[in-house]
Coordinates of C-alpha atoms and ligand atoms in Angstrom, one line a residue:
Chain A
M1 CA 4.1 10.8 27.4
K2 CA 2.1 12.1 24.5
I3 CA 0.7 10.3 21.4
L4 CA -0.8 12.1 18.4
V5 CA -3.3 10.0 16.4
S6 CA -5.2 10.7 13.1
A7 CA -8.9 11.0 12.4
K8 CA -9.6 11.3 8.7
R9 CA -13.0 10.7 7.2
V10 CA -13.3 8.9 3.9
S11 CA -16.3 8.3 1.6
D12 CA -17.8 4.9 2.2
P13 CA -15.8 2.4 0.2
N14 CA -18.8 0.3 -0.6
A15 CA -20.8 3.2 -2.1
K16 CA -21.1 3.5 -5.8
L17 CA -19.0 6.5 -6.8
A18 CA -19.3 9.0 -9.6
V19 CA -16.8 11.5 -11.0
S20 CA -17.9 15.1 -10.6
T21 CA -18.7 17.1 -13.7
D22 CA -15.3 19.0 -13.6
G23 CA -13.7 15.6 -13.5
K24 CA -11.6 16.4 -10.5
W25 CA -13.3 14.8 -7.6
I26 CA -16.2 12.5 -6.6
E27 CA -19.7 13.6 -6.7
G28 CA -23.0 13.4 -5.0
D29 CA -24.5 12.3 -1.8
V30 CA -21.7 10.2 -0.4
E31 CA -21.8 8.6 3.1
Y32 CA -18.6 9.1 5.0
V33 CA -16.9 6.7 7.4
M34 CA -13.8 7.0 9.5
N35 CA -10.7 5.8 7.6
Y36 CA -10.2 2.2 8.9
F37 CA -6.5 2.6 9.4
C38 CA -7.1 5.7 11.6
E39 CA -9.4 3.5 13.7
N40 CA -6.5 1.0 14.1
A41 CA -4.2 3.9 15.1
I42 CA -6.7 5.2 17.7
E43 CA -7.3 1.7 19.1
C44 CA -3.5 1.2 19.4
A45 CA -3.1 4.5 21.3
L46 CA -5.9 3.6 23.7
Q47 CA -4.4 0.2 24.4
L48 CA -1.0 1.8 25.1
V49 CA -2.8 4.1 27.6
E50 CA -4.5 1.1 29.2
E51 CA -1.2 -0.6 29.5
H52 CA 1.1 2.2 30.6
G53 CA -1.1 4.9 32.0
D54 CA 0.0 8.5 32.0
I55 CA -0.1 9.1 28.3
E56 CA -2.0 12.0 26.8
T57 CA -3.7 11.3 23.5
I58 CA -4.6 13.9 20.9
A59 CA -6.4 13.3 17.6
L60 CA -5.7 15.4 14.5
G61 CA -8.2 15.7 11.7
I62 CA -7.7 17.8 8.6
G63 CA -10.6 18.6 6.3
D64 CA -14.0 20.3 5.9
S65 CA -14.6 21.9 9.3
D66 CA -18.0 20.8 10.5
E67 CA -17.8 17.3 9.2
T68 CA -14.3 16.7 10.3
A69 CA -15.1 18.0 13.8
R70 CA -17.9 15.4 14.0
F71 CA -15.5 12.6 13.0
I72 CA -13.0 13.7 15.6
R73 CA -15.6 13.7 18.3
Q74 CA -17.4 10.5 17.4
G75 CA -14.6 8.5 16.1
A76 CA -11.7 9.5 18.4
L77 CA -12.9 11.5 21.5
A78 CA -15.9 9.2 22.1
R79 CA -13.6 6.2 22.1
G80 CA -11.4 7.7 24.7
I81 CA -8.9 10.0 23.0
D82 CA -8.3 13.0 25.4
R83 CA -8.6 16.0 23.0
G84 CA -8.8 17.0 19.4
I85 CA -7.3 19.4 16.9
L86 CA -9.1 20.3 13.7
V87 CA -7.3 22.0 10.8
S88 CA -9.8 23.3 8.2
A89 CA -8.7 22.5 4.7
D90 CA -10.2 21.6 1.3
E91 CA -9.8 17.8 1.0
Q92 CA -9.8 17.9 -2.7
T93 CA -6.6 20.0 -3.0
T94 CA -4.6 18.7 -0.1
D95 CA -2.1 16.1 -1.3
S96 CA -0.3 13.8 1.1
D97 CA 2.6 16.2 1.2
L98 CA 0.5 19.1 2.3
I99 CA -1.2 16.9 4.9
A100 CA 2.3 15.9 6.2
R101 CA 3.4 19.5 6.4
I102 CA 0.3 20.3 8.4
Y103 CA 1.1 17.4 10.7
A104 CA 4.7 18.6 11.1
K105 CA 3.4 22.0 12.3
V106 CA 1.1 20.4 14.8
V107 CA 3.9 18.2 16.0
A108 CA 6.1 21.2 16.5
R109 CA 3.4 22.7 18.8
E110 CA 2.5 19.6 20.7
Q111 CA 5.8 17.7 20.8
P112 CA 4.3 14.2 21.0
D113 CA 6.6 11.2 21.6
I114 CA 4.8 9.1 19.1
V115 CA 2.8 10.0 16.0
L116 CA 0.5 7.0 15.3
I117 CA -1.5 7.3 12.2
G118 CA -3.0 5.1 9.4
K119 CA -0.8 3.5 6.7
Q120 CA -3.2 4.6 4.0
A121 CA -6.2 6.8 3.4
V122 CA -8.7 4.5 1.6
D123 CA -9.9 7.3 -0.7
G124 CA -6.7 8.5 -2.2
D125 CA -4.8 5.3 -1.5
S126 CA -1.5 7.1 -1.4
N127 CA 0.2 5.5 1.6
Q128 CA 2.6 8.4 2.1
V129 CA 1.7 10.8 5.0
G130 CA 3.5 8.9 7.8
Q131 CA 6.7 8.5 5.8
L132 CA 6.7 12.1 4.6
L133 CA 6.1 13.4 8.1
A134 CA 8.9 11.2 9.5
E135 CA 11.3 12.7 7.0
Y136 CA 10.2 16.3 7.6
L137 CA 10.8 15.7 11.3
G138 CA 14.0 13.7 10.9
W139 CA 12.4 10.9 13.0
P140 CA 12.6 7.2 12.6
Q141 CA 9.5 5.4 11.3
A142 CA 7.9 2.0 11.4
T143 CA 5.2 1.6 8.7
F144 CA 2.5 -1.1 8.3
A145 CA 2.6 -2.0 12.0
S146 CA 0.8 -5.2 13.1
K147 CA 2.3 -5.0 16.7
V148 CA 3.4 -2.1 18.8
A149 CA 5.0 -2.3 22.3
I150 CA 6.7 0.3 24.4
E151 CA 9.7 -1.3 26.1
G152 CA 11.6 1.2 28.3
E153 CA 13.1 3.8 26.0
E154 CA 12.2 2.0 22.9
V155 CA 9.2 1.3 20.8
V156 CA 9.3 -2.1 19.3
V157 CA 7.1 -2.6 16.1
T158 CA 6.4 -5.6 14.0
R159 CA 5.7 -4.7 10.4
E160 CA 3.9 -6.5 7.7
V161 CA 6.3 -6.5 4.7
D162 CA 6.6 -8.5 1.5
G163 CA 7.8 -11.9 2.4
G164 CA 6.9 -11.9 6.1
L165 CA 7.1 -9.9 9.3
E166 CA 9.9 -7.5 10.2
T167 CA 10.6 -6.2 13.6
L168 CA 12.3 -2.8 14.4
A169 CA 13.1 -1.0 17.6
M170 CA 13.0 2.8 17.6
T171 CA 13.8 5.4 20.2
M172 CA 11.2 8.1 20.6
P173 CA 10.1 10.4 19.2
C174 CA 9.0 8.3 16.2
V175 CA 6.3 7.8 13.6
I176 CA 4.2 4.6 13.3
T177 CA 1.7 3.8 10.7
A178 CA -1.0 1.2 11.5
D179 CA -2.0 -1.8 9.4
L180 CA -5.3 -3.6 9.8
R181 CA -4.1 -6.5 11.8
L182 CA -2.8 -4.3 14.5
N183 CA -6.0 -4.7 16.5
E184 CA -9.8 -4.8 16.4
P185 CA -11.1 -1.2 16.9
R186 CA -13.6 -0.9 19.8
F187 CA -17.0 0.7 19.5
A188 CA -17.5 4.0 21.3
P189 CA -19.4 3.4 24.6
L190 CA -22.5 5.4 25.1
A191 CA -21.0 7.3 28.0
G192 CA -18.0 8.1 25.8
I193 CA -20.3 9.8 23.2
M194 CA -21.7 12.0 26.0
K195 CA -18.2 12.8 27.3
A196 CA -16.9 13.6 23.9
K197 CA -19.1 16.6 23.6
K198 CA -17.3 18.2 26.5
K199 CA -13.8 17.3 25.5
P200 CA -11.5 20.1 24.1
L201 CA -11.4 20.5 20.3
E202 CA -9.1 23.2 19.1
E203 CA -10.0 24.6 15.6
L204 CA -7.2 25.9 13.4
E205 CA -7.1 27.5 10.0
L206 CA -4.2 26.8 7.6
D207 CA -3.1 30.5 8.1
D208 CA -2.6 29.8 11.8
L209 CA 0.1 27.3 11.0
D210 CA 2.7 29.3 9.3
L211 CA 3.1 26.8 6.5
G212 CA 4.7 29.1 4.0
E213 CA 3.1 28.2 0.7
A214 CA 0.1 26.0 1.4
K215 CA 0.1 24.5 -2.1
P216 CA 0.0 20.8 -3.0
K217 CA 2.7 19.3 -5.2
V218 CA 0.4 16.7 -6.8
R219 CA -2.7 17.8 -8.6
I220 CA -5.6 15.7 -9.9
V221 CA -6.1 16.7 -13.5
K222 CA -8.8 14.2 -14.4
M223 CA -10.6 11.3 -12.8
L224 CA -12.1 8.4 -14.7
T225 CA -14.3 5.5 -14.0
P226 CA -12.4 2.4 -15.3
D227 CA -14.3 0.1 -17.6
G228 CA -15.8 -2.7 -15.5
R229 CA -14.9 -6.2 -16.1
K230 CA -17.6 -8.4 -17.7
S231 CA -18.6 -11.7 -16.2
G232 CA -18.2 -14.7 -18.4
G233 CA -21.1 -16.5 -16.7
L234 CA -21.3 -19.8 -15.0
V235 CA -19.9 -23.2 -15.9
K236 CA -22.0 -26.4 -15.4
D237 CA -19.5 -28.5 -13.4
V238 CA -15.9 -29.3 -13.0
D239 CA -15.7 -31.1 -16.4
D240 CA -17.1 -28.0 -18.1
L241 CA -14.6 -25.8 -16.3
V242 CA -11.6 -28.0 -17.3
G243 CA -12.8 -28.1 -20.8
K244 CA -13.1 -24.3 -21.1
L245 CA -9.9 -23.6 -19.4
R246 CA -8.1 -25.8 -21.9
G247 CA -10.1 -25.3 -25.0
E248 CA -11.3 -21.7 -24.9
A249 CA -9.0 -19.9 -22.5
R250 CA -5.9 -22.1 -23.2
V251 CA -4.5 -21.5 -19.7
I252 CA -4.0 -25.1 -18.5
Chain B
M1 CA 15.0 15.5 -21.7
A2 CA 14.5 13.4 -18.6
K3 CA 16.9 11.6 -16.4
V4 CA 15.2 8.7 -14.7
L5 CA 16.7 6.9 -11.7
V6 CA 15.3 3.4 -11.2
I7 CA 16.1 1.8 -7.8
A8 CA 16.7 -1.9 -8.2
E9 CA 15.1 -4.4 -5.8
H10 CA 16.8 -7.7 -5.1
E11 CA 16.9 -10.6 -2.7
K12 CA 19.7 -13.0 -1.9
G13 CA 21.8 -11.6 -4.7
L14 CA 19.1 -11.9 -7.4
V15 CA 17.3 -9.1 -9.2
K16 CA 13.6 -9.2 -8.4
K17 CA 11.3 -9.1 -11.4
L18 CA 9.7 -6.0 -9.9
T19 CA 12.8 -4.1 -11.0
L20 CA 12.2 -5.0 -14.6
N21 CA 8.6 -3.7 -14.4
S22 CA 10.0 -0.4 -13.0
L23 CA 12.5 -0.3 -15.8
E24 CA 9.6 -0.8 -18.3
F25 CA 7.8 2.1 -16.7
A26 CA 11.0 4.2 -17.0
R27 CA 11.3 3.3 -20.7
Q28 CA 7.7 4.3 -21.4
Y29 CA 8.3 7.6 -19.7
V30 CA 11.5 8.3 -21.5
A31 CA 9.9 7.4 -24.8
K32 CA 7.6 10.4 -24.3
T33 CA 10.1 12.8 -22.8
G34 CA 13.4 11.8 -24.3
G35 CA 16.4 11.3 -22.0
S36 CA 18.1 8.4 -20.3
I37 CA 17.7 5.9 -17.5
E38 CA 20.2 5.2 -14.7
I39 CA 19.9 2.3 -12.2
G40 CA 20.7 2.5 -8.6
V41 CA 21.6 -0.7 -6.6
L42 CA 21.7 -0.3 -2.8
G43 CA 22.7 -2.9 -0.3
A44 CA 25.6 -4.8 1.2
D45 CA 27.5 -7.0 -1.3
V46 CA 25.4 -6.3 -4.4
A47 CA 27.9 -6.5 -7.2
A48 CA 26.1 -9.5 -8.7
V49 CA 22.9 -7.6 -8.8
A50 CA 24.5 -4.8 -10.7
S51 CA 26.1 -7.2 -13.2
A52 CA 22.7 -8.8 -13.9
L53 CA 21.3 -5.4 -15.0
T54 CA 23.9 -4.3 -17.5
E55 CA 21.9 -5.3 -20.6
Y56 CA 18.9 -3.2 -20.1
G57 CA 20.0 -0.1 -21.8
A58 CA 20.8 2.0 -18.7
A59 CA 23.3 4.9 -19.2
A60 CA 24.9 3.7 -16.0
I61 CA 24.5 1.5 -13.0
H62 CA 25.4 3.1 -9.7
V63 CA 26.3 0.7 -6.9
A64 CA 25.9 1.9 -3.3
N65 CA 27.6 -0.8 -1.3
H66 CA 27.6 -0.3 2.4
D67 CA 27.1 -2.7 5.4
D68 CA 24.6 -0.3 6.9
L69 CA 22.4 -0.8 3.9
A70 CA 22.1 -4.6 4.5
H71 CA 18.7 -4.2 6.0
P72 CA 16.3 -1.8 4.4
I73 CA 16.0 0.9 7.1
A74 CA 13.9 3.6 5.5
T75 CA 15.8 6.6 6.9
S76 CA 19.2 5.4 5.6
W77 CA 17.9 4.0 2.3
A78 CA 16.0 7.3 1.6
K79 CA 19.1 9.3 2.3
V80 CA 21.3 7.3 0.0
V81 CA 18.7 7.2 -2.8
A82 CA 18.2 11.0 -2.6
D83 CA 22.0 11.6 -2.5
L84 CA 22.4 9.4 -5.6
A85 CA 19.5 11.1 -7.4
T86 CA 21.1 14.5 -6.7
A87 CA 24.6 13.2 -7.8
V88 CA 23.3 12.0 -11.1
G89 CA 20.9 14.9 -11.6
A90 CA 17.8 12.7 -11.8
D91 CA 14.5 14.5 -12.3
L92 CA 12.4 11.3 -11.8
V93 CA 13.1 8.6 -9.2
C94 CA 11.1 5.4 -9.2
M95 CA 10.9 2.0 -7.6
S96 CA 8.1 -0.5 -7.4
A97 CA 5.2 0.0 -4.9
S98 CA 6.5 -3.0 -2.9
S99 CA 6.5 -2.7 0.8
L100 CA 10.1 -1.4 0.5
G101 CA 9.2 1.2 -2.2
K102 CA 6.2 2.4 -0.1
D103 CA 8.4 2.7 3.0
V104 CA 11.3 4.5 1.4
L105 CA 10.1 6.6 -1.5
P106 CA 8.1 9.3 0.4
R107 CA 11.1 10.1 2.4
V108 CA 13.1 10.4 -0.8
A109 CA 10.5 12.8 -2.0
V110 CA 10.9 15.1 1.0
R111 CA 14.6 15.1 0.6
L112 CA 14.3 16.1 -3.0
N113 CA 11.5 18.6 -2.5
A114 CA 9.5 16.4 -4.9
G115 CA 5.9 15.5 -5.3
M116 CA 5.2 11.8 -5.3
A117 CA 2.5 9.7 -7.1
S118 CA 1.9 6.2 -5.7
D119 CA 1.0 3.0 -7.6
V120 CA 1.3 4.5 -11.1
V121 CA -0.2 2.3 -13.8
A122 CA 0.5 4.5 -16.9
V123 CA 2.0 7.6 -18.2
V124 CA -0.6 9.7 -20.1
D125 CA -0.8 12.9 -22.0
G126 CA -2.9 15.1 -19.8
G127 CA -3.4 18.0 -22.2
Q128 CA -1.2 20.3 -20.2
G129 CA 1.8 18.0 -20.0
L130 CA 2.4 14.4 -18.9
C131 CA 0.3 12.9 -16.2
F132 CA 0.6 9.8 -14.1
R133 CA -2.4 7.5 -14.0
R134 CA -3.1 5.8 -10.7
P135 CA -5.9 3.9 -9.1
M136 CA -7.8 5.5 -6.2
W137 CA -10.8 4.4 -4.1
A138 CA -9.7 0.8 -4.2
G139 CA -9.4 1.0 -8.0
N140 CA -13.1 2.0 -8.4
L141 CA -11.8 5.3 -9.9
T142 CA -8.5 6.3 -11.5
G143 CA -6.9 9.7 -11.3
D144 CA -4.5 11.3 -13.8
V145 CA -2.3 13.4 -11.7
A146 CA 0.3 16.1 -12.5
I147 CA 3.3 16.6 -10.3
D148 CA 4.3 20.3 -10.0
S149 CA 7.8 20.0 -8.7
A150 CA 11.1 19.9 -10.6
V151 CA 11.9 16.4 -9.4
R152 CA 9.2 13.7 -9.3
V153 CA 9.0 10.5 -7.3
I154 CA 6.9 7.5 -8.6
S155 CA 6.1 4.2 -7.1
V156 CA 5.3 1.8 -9.9
R157 CA 2.5 -0.7 -9.8
S158 CA 4.4 -3.6 -11.2
S159 CA 1.4 -5.7 -12.4
A160 CA 0.6 -2.9 -14.9
F161 CA 3.9 -3.1 -16.7
D162 CA 5.5 -5.9 -18.6
A163 CA 9.0 -6.9 -17.6
A164 CA 11.6 -4.9 -19.6
Q165 CA 13.5 -7.1 -22.0
P166 CA 17.3 -6.9 -22.3
V167 CA 18.4 -4.8 -25.2
G168 CA 22.1 -5.8 -25.3
G169 CA 25.0 -3.4 -24.9
H170 CA 26.7 -3.1 -21.6
S171 CA 25.9 -0.3 -19.1
A172 CA 28.9 1.0 -17.2
I173 CA 29.0 0.1 -13.5
Q174 CA 30.1 2.9 -11.2
N175 CA 30.6 2.9 -7.5
F176 CA 28.6 5.5 -5.5
K177 CA 30.1 6.4 -2.1
A178 CA 27.1 5.8 0.1
D179 CA 26.8 7.6 3.5
P180 CA 23.7 6.0 5.1
Q181 CA 24.3 7.6 8.6
L182 CA 22.5 4.7 10.1
A183 CA 23.8 5.6 13.6
R184 CA 21.8 8.8 13.5
A185 CA 18.6 7.0 12.5
R186 CA 17.6 6.0 16.0
V187 CA 16.3 2.7 14.7
R188 CA 17.5 -0.8 15.3
Y189 CA 16.8 -3.8 13.1
V190 CA 15.6 -6.6 15.3
G191 CA 14.7 -9.4 12.9
F192 CA 12.7 -10.9 10.1
E193 CA 10.4 -13.8 10.2
G194 CA 10.1 -15.0 6.6
V195 CA 7.5 -17.2 5.0
A196 CA 9.5 -20.0 3.5
S197 CA 8.1 -21.2 0.2
S198 CA 9.3 -23.0 -2.8
R199 CA 6.5 -21.5 -4.9
P200 CA 6.9 -18.5 -7.2
D201 CA 6.4 -15.0 -5.8
L202 CA 2.8 -13.9 -5.8
T203 CA 3.6 -10.8 -7.9
E204 CA 5.6 -12.8 -10.4
A205 CA 3.5 -15.9 -10.8
T206 CA 1.6 -16.6 -14.0
V207 CA -1.0 -18.6 -12.1
V208 CA -2.3 -17.6 -8.6
V209 CA -4.6 -19.9 -6.5
S210 CA -6.2 -17.8 -3.8
G211 CA -8.4 -19.0 -0.9
G212 CA -10.8 -17.2 1.3
R213 CA -12.4 -17.5 4.7
G214 CA -14.7 -20.3 3.5
L215 CA -11.8 -22.7 3.4
K216 CA -11.2 -22.4 7.2
D217 CA -8.5 -24.6 8.6
R218 CA -8.4 -26.7 5.4
F219 CA -6.9 -23.7 3.5
N220 CA -3.6 -25.4 2.7
Q221 CA -5.3 -28.8 2.1
V222 CA -7.4 -27.2 -0.7
T223 CA -5.0 -24.7 -2.2
E224 CA -1.7 -26.5 -2.2
P225 CA -2.4 -29.5 -4.5
L226 CA -3.9 -27.1 -7.2
A227 CA -1.0 -24.7 -6.8
D228 CA 1.5 -27.5 -7.0
L229 CA -0.1 -28.9 -10.1
L230 CA -0.1 -25.5 -11.9
G231 CA 3.2 -24.1 -10.6
A232 CA 1.1 -21.4 -9.0
A233 CA 1.6 -19.0 -6.2
I234 CA -0.9 -19.0 -3.3
G235 CA -2.8 -16.0 -2.3
A236 CA -5.5 -15.2 0.2
S237 CA -8.3 -12.8 1.1
R238 CA -7.8 -10.6 4.1
A239 CA -10.4 -12.6 6.0
A240 CA -8.4 -15.8 5.5
V241 CA -5.3 -14.0 6.8
D242 CA -7.1 -12.4 9.7
D243 CA -8.4 -15.7 10.8
G244 CA -5.0 -17.2 10.8
Y245 CA -5.5 -19.7 7.9
A246 CA -2.8 -18.0 5.7
P247 CA 0.3 -15.8 6.4
N248 CA -0.1 -12.0 5.9
D249 CA 2.3 -12.1 3.0
Y250 CA -0.4 -14.0 1.0
Q251 CA -3.0 -11.2 1.1
V252 CA -4.2 -10.0 -2.2
G253 CA -6.1 -6.7 -2.5
Q254 CA -6.2 -3.0 -1.9
T255 CA -4.0 -3.3 1.2
G256 CA -2.2 -6.4 0.2
K257 CA -0.5 -7.4 -3.1
V258 CA -1.8 -6.4 -6.5
V259 CA -1.5 -9.3 -9.0
A260 CA -2.4 -9.7 -12.6
P261 CA -1.5 -13.3 -13.6
Q262 CA -2.7 -15.2 -16.7
L263 CA -5.0 -17.3 -14.5
Y264 CA -6.4 -16.4 -11.1
F265 CA -8.5 -18.8 -8.9
A266 CA -10.7 -17.2 -6.3
I267 CA -11.8 -20.1 -4.1
A268 CA -14.3 -19.5 -1.3
I269 CA -13.8 -15.7 -1.7
S270 CA -16.9 -13.5 -1.7
G271 CA -15.4 -10.7 -3.9
A272 CA -15.4 -7.6 -1.7
V273 CA -14.2 -4.4 -3.5
Q274 CA -11.0 -4.5 -1.5
H275 CA -10.2 -8.0 -2.8
L276 CA -11.2 -7.1 -6.3
A277 CA -8.8 -4.2 -6.2
G278 CA -5.9 -6.6 -6.1
M279 CA -6.9 -9.1 -8.8
K280 CA -9.4 -7.8 -11.2
N281 CA -6.8 -7.2 -13.9
S282 CA -5.9 -10.8 -14.1
K283 CA -6.3 -12.2 -17.6
V284 CA -8.6 -15.1 -16.7
I285 CA -10.5 -15.3 -13.4
V286 CA -12.1 -18.5 -12.1
A287 CA -14.4 -18.3 -9.1
I288 CA -15.4 -21.3 -7.1
N289 CA -18.0 -20.5 -4.5
K290 CA -21.0 -22.3 -3.0
N291 CA -23.1 -19.2 -3.1
A292 CA -24.2 -18.1 -6.6
D293 CA -25.1 -14.5 -5.4
E294 CA -21.6 -13.5 -4.4
P295 CA -20.0 -10.5 -6.2
I296 CA -17.0 -12.5 -7.2
F297 CA -19.1 -14.0 -10.0
K298 CA -19.6 -10.5 -11.5
V299 CA -15.9 -10.4 -12.4
A300 CA -15.2 -14.1 -13.1
D301 CA -14.7 -15.4 -16.6
Y302 CA -15.7 -18.8 -15.4
G303 CA -17.8 -19.2 -12.3
L304 CA -18.4 -22.5 -10.7
V305 CA -21.1 -22.7 -8.0
A306 CA -19.9 -25.6 -5.9
D307 CA -18.5 -26.7 -2.5
A308 CA -14.8 -26.0 -2.8
F309 CA -14.0 -29.0 -0.6
V310 CA -15.4 -31.3 -3.3
A311 CA -14.8 -29.3 -6.5
V312 CA -11.2 -28.4 -6.0
P313 CA -9.9 -32.0 -5.4
E314 CA -12.0 -33.0 -8.4
L315 CA -10.5 -30.2 -10.5
V316 CA -7.0 -31.4 -9.5
S317 CA -7.6 -35.0 -10.5
K318 CA -9.3 -34.1 -13.8
I319 CA -6.4 -31.7 -14.8
T320 CA -3.9 -34.4 -13.8
A321 CA -5.8 -37.0 -15.8
L322 CA -5.9 -34.7 -18.8
R323 CA -2.2 -34.1 -18.7
S324 CA -1.1 -37.7 -18.4
Ligands
FAD401 C1 -9.6 -0.9 4.8 C2 -9.9 -2.3 4.3 C3 -9.0 -2.9 3.5 C4 -9.2 -4.2 3.1 N1 -8.2 -4.8 2.3 C5 -8.4 -6.0 1.9 C6 -7.5 -6.7 1.0 O1 -6.4 -6.1 0.7 N2 -7.8 -7.9 0.5 C7 -8.9 -8.6 0.9 O2 -9.1 -9.7 0.4 N3 -9.8 -8.0 1.7 C8 -9.6 -6.8 2.2 N4 -10.5 -6.2 3.1 C9 -11.6 -7.1 3.6 C10 -12.8 -7.2 2.7 O3 -13.6 -6.2 2.8 C11 -13.5 -8.6 2.9 O4 -13.9 -8.6 4.3 C12 -12.7 -9.8 2.6 O5 -12.1 -9.7 1.4 C13 -13.6 -11.0 2.7 O6 -12.8 -12.2 2.6 P1 -13.5 -13.6 2.1 O7 -14.1 -13.4 0.8 O8 -12.5 -14.6 2.3 O9 -14.5 -13.8 3.3 P2 -16.1 -13.8 3.3 O10 -16.6 -12.5 2.7 O11 -16.5 -14.2 4.6 O12 -16.5 -14.9 2.2 C14 -16.3 -16.2 2.4 C15 -16.8 -16.9 1.1 O13 -16.6 -18.3 1.2 C16 -17.7 -18.9 0.6 N5 -17.7 -20.3 1.1 C17 -17.8 -20.7 2.4 N6 -17.7 -22.1 2.4 C18 -17.5 -22.5 1.2 C19 -17.3 -23.8 0.6 N7 -17.2 -24.9 1.3 N8 -17.1 -23.8 -0.8 C20 -17.1 -22.7 -1.5 N9 -17.3 -21.5 -1.0 C21 -17.5 -21.4 0.3 C22 -18.9 -18.1 1.0 O14 -20.0 -18.3 0.1 C23 -18.3 -16.7 0.9 O15 -18.5 -16.2 -0.4 C24 -10.3 -4.9 3.5 C25 -11.3 -4.3 4.3 C26 -11.1 -3.0 4.7 C27 -12.1 -2.4 5.6
AMP402 N1 -7.1 14.8 6.1 C1 -6.4 14.1 7.0 N2 -6.6 14.3 8.3 C2 -6.0 13.5 9.2 N3 -5.2 12.5 8.9 C3 -4.9 12.3 7.6 C4 -5.5 13.0 6.6 N4 -5.1 12.5 5.4 C5 -4.3 11.5 5.7 N5 -4.2 11.3 7.0 C6 -3.4 10.3 7.7 O1 -2.4 9.8 6.9 C7 -2.5 8.4 6.6 C8 -1.9 8.2 5.2 O2 -2.6 8.9 4.2 P1 -2.3 8.8 2.7 O3 -0.8 9.0 2.6 O4 -3.0 10.0 2.1 O5 -2.7 7.5 2.2 C9 -4.0 8.2 6.8 O6 -4.2 6.8 7.1 C10 -4.3 9.1 7.9 O7 -4.0 8.5 9.1

């Protein structure tokens, strides 16, 4: 069996961000971290390997070549993923649709049984790639997974949806997108970091993938920093709070 | 001239308020482009849902009734939504960014060769045509995006739009012959474990009482009396959900629900950016936390530095006293 996972880097969510002068992207000296949901996807794949054995795992990262290669090695291969594929692309102009079309080409080459990626990239916050990919491939999907089990021919997934938890059973091949409660991602062991340097990492250009037109459908025209909310300060005690909620805010 | 298809969301035969927020988005869009709105209702046995929507000014309401649409399997729903969009000639398809909308709409986009913008909060003039405004980076930045395809797909952030009001008239109800092809979808619905609650929906409530990790196993004991008193929905931080004090459905934030009630209580919540992403557009924010340095106080209109186990019961009894 084969599982394809994702390795996307994102700018550190806790960093203070500024809009670049052309207004189309973020600027400056930003620290990057692995997209959390990719860490959940990677961890899930590793646990399935531990449970079932005989599963080959591959991590795909799309982005600026050197940096993305580093994230694939440190975030995926060092943790135990078998090998990596890097597709060089400009992160600023790849919308979720183009990312999904790149995934579809890699899937056609690798023929995985399960594509297991994050539900959302915490920079663009689109929450689309897994669903787009599933439709491009004509495969079933289970998004927002909080539990994944392979049971015979089926993959059984519990999903976090509005109102509670839904369970679906799919036959492979299928697409799963990971939610945060799926697992606690492990740290890469020291030995893993050494091993990762020797693991295969295939580097591809967009041109190698025969995408047709490699153009995004969604374009950022302008980015803005929203006005921050102002604090109203502290109240003295509960009486003061009740008084203000009634008298000033008129909400109780 | 635009033709907008709004997909209705419903539960137990009732229209969800989210649908009205999506309709309001559609109205604002059509106000700029000209054109008309159509509504699609998918499901098994949804006649009542369609009848409840006839006074919102839609050119028509299309009912796709099929047993195989009883459960929202994305593959089948996306096929029927896309088929319907093609049949009516829609150039914009929208639904709320609920878990259902997020699951289904990207697949609709692929079927229609459309670009999709998620979580849209406004339609703006971008200089070179209309843009859709959407939060990015947990709402720390917003992007105005253009969609360069003939058909566009939008998930609507419901908290950013008022509920559309009825305008009278009577939209025609038409049957749409749905062909969900569920058998080909290779997916089986196993079950649903719902969170039973008599409280209003988080995304619909005018008051939300949210608790954080600091409440520990006394989460319910602290939040429920205040929520009962104010007719509020209960929310939670991710940490409170992760630690098992509250169900996942309660999570407010970047990866949970986005709410914008009249009044939001953040009790024993530190105020991480991911939590703020889900509540900072609330009208009035009250923070109760024992540590005065927490970032939640930077967005709170009224901050109370206190032990929640003491302050919240006191708050309940003082509001009760005031009202009697
Ligand atoms: C990718 C990603 C997505 C995320 N998405 C979300 C999301 O959608 N929503 C979300 O909420 N978080 C989200 N998080 C988690 C977020 O970063 C924080 O970890 C989380 O919000 C913290 O929850 P908390 O404030 O309850 O816990 P803590 O940060 O542990 O804070 C507990 C607070 O309780 C206070 N406290 C303790 N005891 C008392 C007492 N007796 N009385 C009063 N105050 C007390 C403490 O002073 C402290 O401020 C996400 C994180 C990641 C990485
Ligand atoms: N550049 C990328 N490289 C690898 N995986 C990606 C990339 N962008 C998005 N993904 C995957 O797709 C998921 C959803 O992304 P999005 O739809 O952009 O929010 C992410 O959680 C990742 O798992």
